[in-house]
XYZ file of C-alpha atoms in Angstrom:
286
model
C -106.174 45.880 -6.270
C -106.821 45.278 -9.958
C -110.223 44.596 -11.549
C -109.366 40.751 -11.758
C -109.001 40.593 -7.908
C -105.238 40.248 -7.989
C -102.974 42.311 -5.757
C -99.741 43.979 -6.770
C -96.872 42.790 -4.595
C -93.280 43.937 -4.445
C -90.356 42.462 -2.502
C -86.558 42.252 -2.773
C -84.455 39.599 -4.407
C -82.846 38.798 -1.107
C -83.056 35.094 -0.093
C -85.243 35.743 2.902
C -87.891 37.406 0.776
C -87.912 34.925 -2.087
C -87.972 32.041 0.481
C -90.952 33.670 2.309
C -93.044 34.635 -0.706
C -92.276 31.710 -3.066
C -95.332 29.613 -2.132
C -97.659 32.526 -2.610
C -96.183 33.732 -5.891
C -95.831 30.188 -7.313
C -99.522 29.553 -6.906
C -99.166 26.933 -4.219
C -101.778 28.549 -1.951
C -105.067 28.038 -3.805
C -107.225 30.239 -1.513
C -104.826 33.227 -1.581
C -105.383 36.294 -3.732
C -103.429 36.171 -6.986
C -100.305 38.253 -6.692
C -98.855 40.435 -9.518
C -95.165 40.423 -8.484
C -92.387 42.989 -8.809
C -88.885 42.070 -7.634
C -86.872 45.196 -6.654
C -84.203 46.345 -4.205
C -85.477 47.770 -0.917
C -84.648 51.304 -1.904
C -86.926 50.945 -4.898
C -89.776 49.405 -2.853
C -89.384 52.170 -0.299
C -89.905 54.705 -3.230
C -92.826 52.722 -4.589
C -94.548 52.769 -1.179
C -94.009 56.551 -1.022
C -95.715 56.872 -4.416
C -98.627 54.683 -3.153
C -99.154 52.782 -6.342
C -98.777 49.192 -5.200
C -100.914 47.108 -2.855
C -98.446 45.149 -0.824
C -94.742 45.815 -0.327
C -91.651 44.888 1.602
C -90.084 48.120 2.885
C -87.609 49.205 5.512
C -88.987 49.956 8.898
C -87.295 53.282 8.611
C -89.618 54.059 5.698
C -92.717 53.052 7.630
C -93.522 56.367 9.361
C -93.461 58.101 5.977
C -96.230 55.903 4.693
C -98.387 54.975 7.631
C -101.208 57.141 6.496
C -101.569 55.071 3.326
C -100.233 51.658 4.359
C -100.977 49.373 7.243
C -98.221 47.251 8.874
C -98.848 43.523 8.461
C -97.945 41.378 11.476
C -95.972 38.905 9.367
C -93.566 38.345 6.437
C -90.906 40.905 7.457
C -87.457 40.741 8.941
C -87.051 41.248 12.676
C -84.944 39.258 15.063
C -81.841 38.858 17.220
C -78.266 38.833 16.122
C -79.229 40.065 12.591
C -78.402 43.703 12.764
C -76.125 45.775 10.435
C -72.353 45.999 10.885
C -70.042 49.029 10.814
C -66.828 48.009 8.988
C -63.399 49.536 8.706
C -60.259 48.682 6.729
C -58.133 48.767 9.850
C -58.849 47.948 13.468
C -59.639 51.017 15.496
C -61.727 52.423 18.316
C -65.126 53.942 17.618
C -63.847 57.422 18.547
C -61.592 57.290 15.542
C -64.668 57.826 13.358
C -65.197 61.384 14.590
C -65.012 63.684 11.540
C -64.669 60.705 9.147
C -66.799 59.526 6.270
C -69.081 56.536 6.429
C -70.695 54.854 3.377
C -74.360 53.906 3.963
C -76.858 52.085 1.652
C -79.604 54.740 2.111
C -80.807 57.244 4.699
C -84.209 55.623 4.709
C -83.113 52.329 6.284
C -83.088 50.716 9.678
C -79.361 50.352 9.355
C -78.995 54.092 9.206
C -81.408 54.589 12.112
C -79.369 52.240 14.221
C -76.151 53.951 13.140
C -77.573 57.343 14.177
C -78.677 56.000 17.570
C -75.239 54.477 18.211
C -73.403 57.548 17.085
C -75.457 59.765 19.441
C -73.967 57.774 22.382
C -70.607 56.707 21.035
C -69.574 60.000 19.363
C -71.353 62.744 21.314
C -70.742 66.171 19.881
C -68.833 64.875 16.852
C -70.014 64.888 13.281
C -69.701 61.911 11.083
C -70.124 62.538 7.261
C -72.186 59.950 5.331
C -72.286 59.193 1.665
C -74.902 57.022 0.069
C -73.561 54.066 -2.032
C -75.144 50.944 -3.601
C -75.045 47.959 -1.342
C -72.522 46.114 -3.481
C -70.127 49.101 -3.647
C -69.718 49.651 0.109
C -67.235 46.999 1.106
C -64.942 47.533 -1.884
C -64.954 51.303 -1.132
C -63.874 50.611 2.479
C -61.215 48.115 1.304
C -59.908 50.614 -1.165
C -59.828 53.601 1.189
C -62.404 55.574 -0.657
C -64.354 55.959 2.663
C -63.289 55.473 6.284
C -66.060 52.969 7.145
C -69.051 51.257 5.712
C -72.477 50.332 6.989
C -73.438 46.945 5.695
C -76.465 44.676 5.908
C -77.802 41.229 4.932
C -75.286 38.739 3.589
C -72.424 41.049 4.166
C -72.459 39.852 7.741
C -71.086 36.524 6.374
C -68.698 37.823 3.648
C -66.930 40.997 4.947
C -63.874 38.888 5.859
C -63.359 38.183 2.228
C -62.597 41.889 1.697
C -60.116 41.981 4.543
C -62.345 44.212 6.638
C -62.783 44.524 10.402
C -66.032 44.777 12.372
C -65.894 48.068 14.343
C -69.303 47.503 15.882
C -72.340 45.251 15.462
C -75.093 47.854 15.562
C -77.703 45.110 16.219
C -75.874 43.999 19.350
C -75.675 47.645 20.443
C -79.422 48.042 19.954
C -80.286 44.813 21.796
C -77.981 45.594 24.628
C -79.545 49.075 25.088
C -83.170 48.105 24.484
C -83.502 44.406 25.320
C -85.622 44.044 22.136
C -85.259 42.445 18.788
C -84.104 44.429 15.743
C -86.718 45.645 13.331
C -85.337 45.509 9.755
C -87.891 45.019 6.976
C -91.681 45.354 7.182
C -94.575 44.134 5.007
C -97.277 46.790 4.383
C -100.613 46.684 2.627
C -102.501 49.686 1.217
C -105.225 50.655 3.549
C -107.534 51.288 0.625
C -107.699 47.558 0.036
C -110.057 47.419 2.968
C -110.066 45.235 6.142
C -111.272 42.011 4.412
C -108.726 42.090 1.638
C -105.889 43.006 4.080
C -106.903 40.069 6.188
C -106.766 37.763 3.138
C -103.229 39.094 2.261
C -102.122 38.557 5.897
C -103.366 35.002 5.755
C -101.587 34.469 2.456
C -98.304 35.726 3.773
C -98.418 33.563 6.918
C -99.404 30.512 4.892
C -96.476 31.182 2.532
C -94.081 31.372 5.475
C -95.342 28.112 6.807
C -95.148 26.392 3.470
C -91.572 27.542 3.094
C -90.694 26.029 6.450
C -92.571 22.796 5.762
C -90.934 22.302 2.340
C -87.730 24.323 2.025
C -86.665 22.469 -1.103
C -89.622 23.808 -2.966
C -88.194 27.340 -3.067
C -84.600 26.507 -3.591
C -84.410 27.214 -7.355
C -86.440 30.361 -6.912
C -84.105 31.661 -4.201
C -81.083 30.845 -6.267
C -82.490 32.552 -9.343
C -82.412 35.889 -7.606
C -79.293 35.337 -5.534
C -77.048 34.146 -8.392
C -73.834 35.801 -7.063
C -74.355 34.390 -3.522
C -72.930 31.018 -2.460
C -75.586 28.447 -1.573
C -74.248 28.109 1.970
C -74.524 31.968 2.395
C -78.145 31.802 1.093
C -78.932 29.285 3.734
C -77.252 31.318 6.501
C -79.145 34.362 5.220
C -82.548 32.632 5.401
C -81.797 31.068 8.740
C -80.997 34.440 10.313
C -83.758 36.561 8.821
C -86.635 34.155 8.705
C -87.813 33.298 12.256
C -90.775 33.238 14.517
C -91.252 37.020 14.108
C -91.676 36.504 10.341
C -94.718 34.350 10.977
C -96.040 36.711 13.653
C -94.585 39.865 15.056
C -96.382 39.389 18.306
C -96.284 41.838 21.220
C -92.479 41.815 21.460
C -92.033 42.543 17.810
C -94.526 45.430 17.826
C -92.867 46.834 21.008
C -89.485 46.760 19.127
C -90.927 48.694 16.156
C -92.505 51.329 18.478
C -89.274 51.725 20.460
C -86.989 52.060 17.442
C -89.196 54.397 15.432
C -90.158 56.414 18.504
C -86.466 57.048 19.336
C -85.745 57.894 15.745
C -88.599 60.442 15.711
C -87.201 62.068 18.813
C -84.056 63.248 16.923
C -85.876 63.863 13.674
C -84.733 60.931 11.573
C -88.439 59.941 10.856
C -91.651 61.777 11.007
C -93.515 61.625 14.264
C -96.442 59.258 14.167
C -99.277 57.905 16.181
C -98.029 54.576 17.744
C -101.627 53.259 17.453
C -101.289 53.413 13.684
C -98.731 50.530 13.841
C -101.466 48.091 14.879
C -104.412 49.693 13.186
C -105.445 48.080 9.866
C -107.655 49.575 7.274
């Protein structure tokens, strides 16, 4: 927190984030702390959280165990839900077993998408190695289409646009997770630096929840802001994106949401994809 009482806040340019945070960042919440905003892709905010320099950030749940000592998980503002998981895409139709020994493009290893892929591969391809290569989000579908990689792990609006690249859905990793666990899919988390203290973290939590409610009550208010950061995305895709990733769990994770986070990260810790952590830290504030 800066000397003027503002808080540094970082989130992605994705429509769900700009929709959720618009009211707060536009000064429409008079009682909220003043935010000093940084817009950056999730891999950048993950790194910023690891460096510990900002107060409040949107990060991947896969990055959360790495920063739990310094950051508290807020019960709101993030992306967690049903039917919103990452997809594994191929250029040609095939069976999952065909990926054994092949190369899969992924956006980053510190992402929920990668954790869900690892969990799926443990069951679908036992004893087989699948090579992965990290690529920028926007490069993955063209790389699959052009045969540079055998499959691609995609997230967000790619759920709605992969047909435009002539690609096929090999597996919906979110569906696989939900079928196995019966729980929603944890994707993106909002965290606050524990050093802010309990009172300031409570004020931030209230601001995020109020911003979500304002966005729902007046969705037109944020339209230009959302479009400003999603210029290459068709308006109808923006709306689909928001409708899928902004839901009741965004306002309040609730018991089911926290259970999903504990289950996913606990399983990931078992095979070494994330550090082991104290589950109580997920619900412990400053």
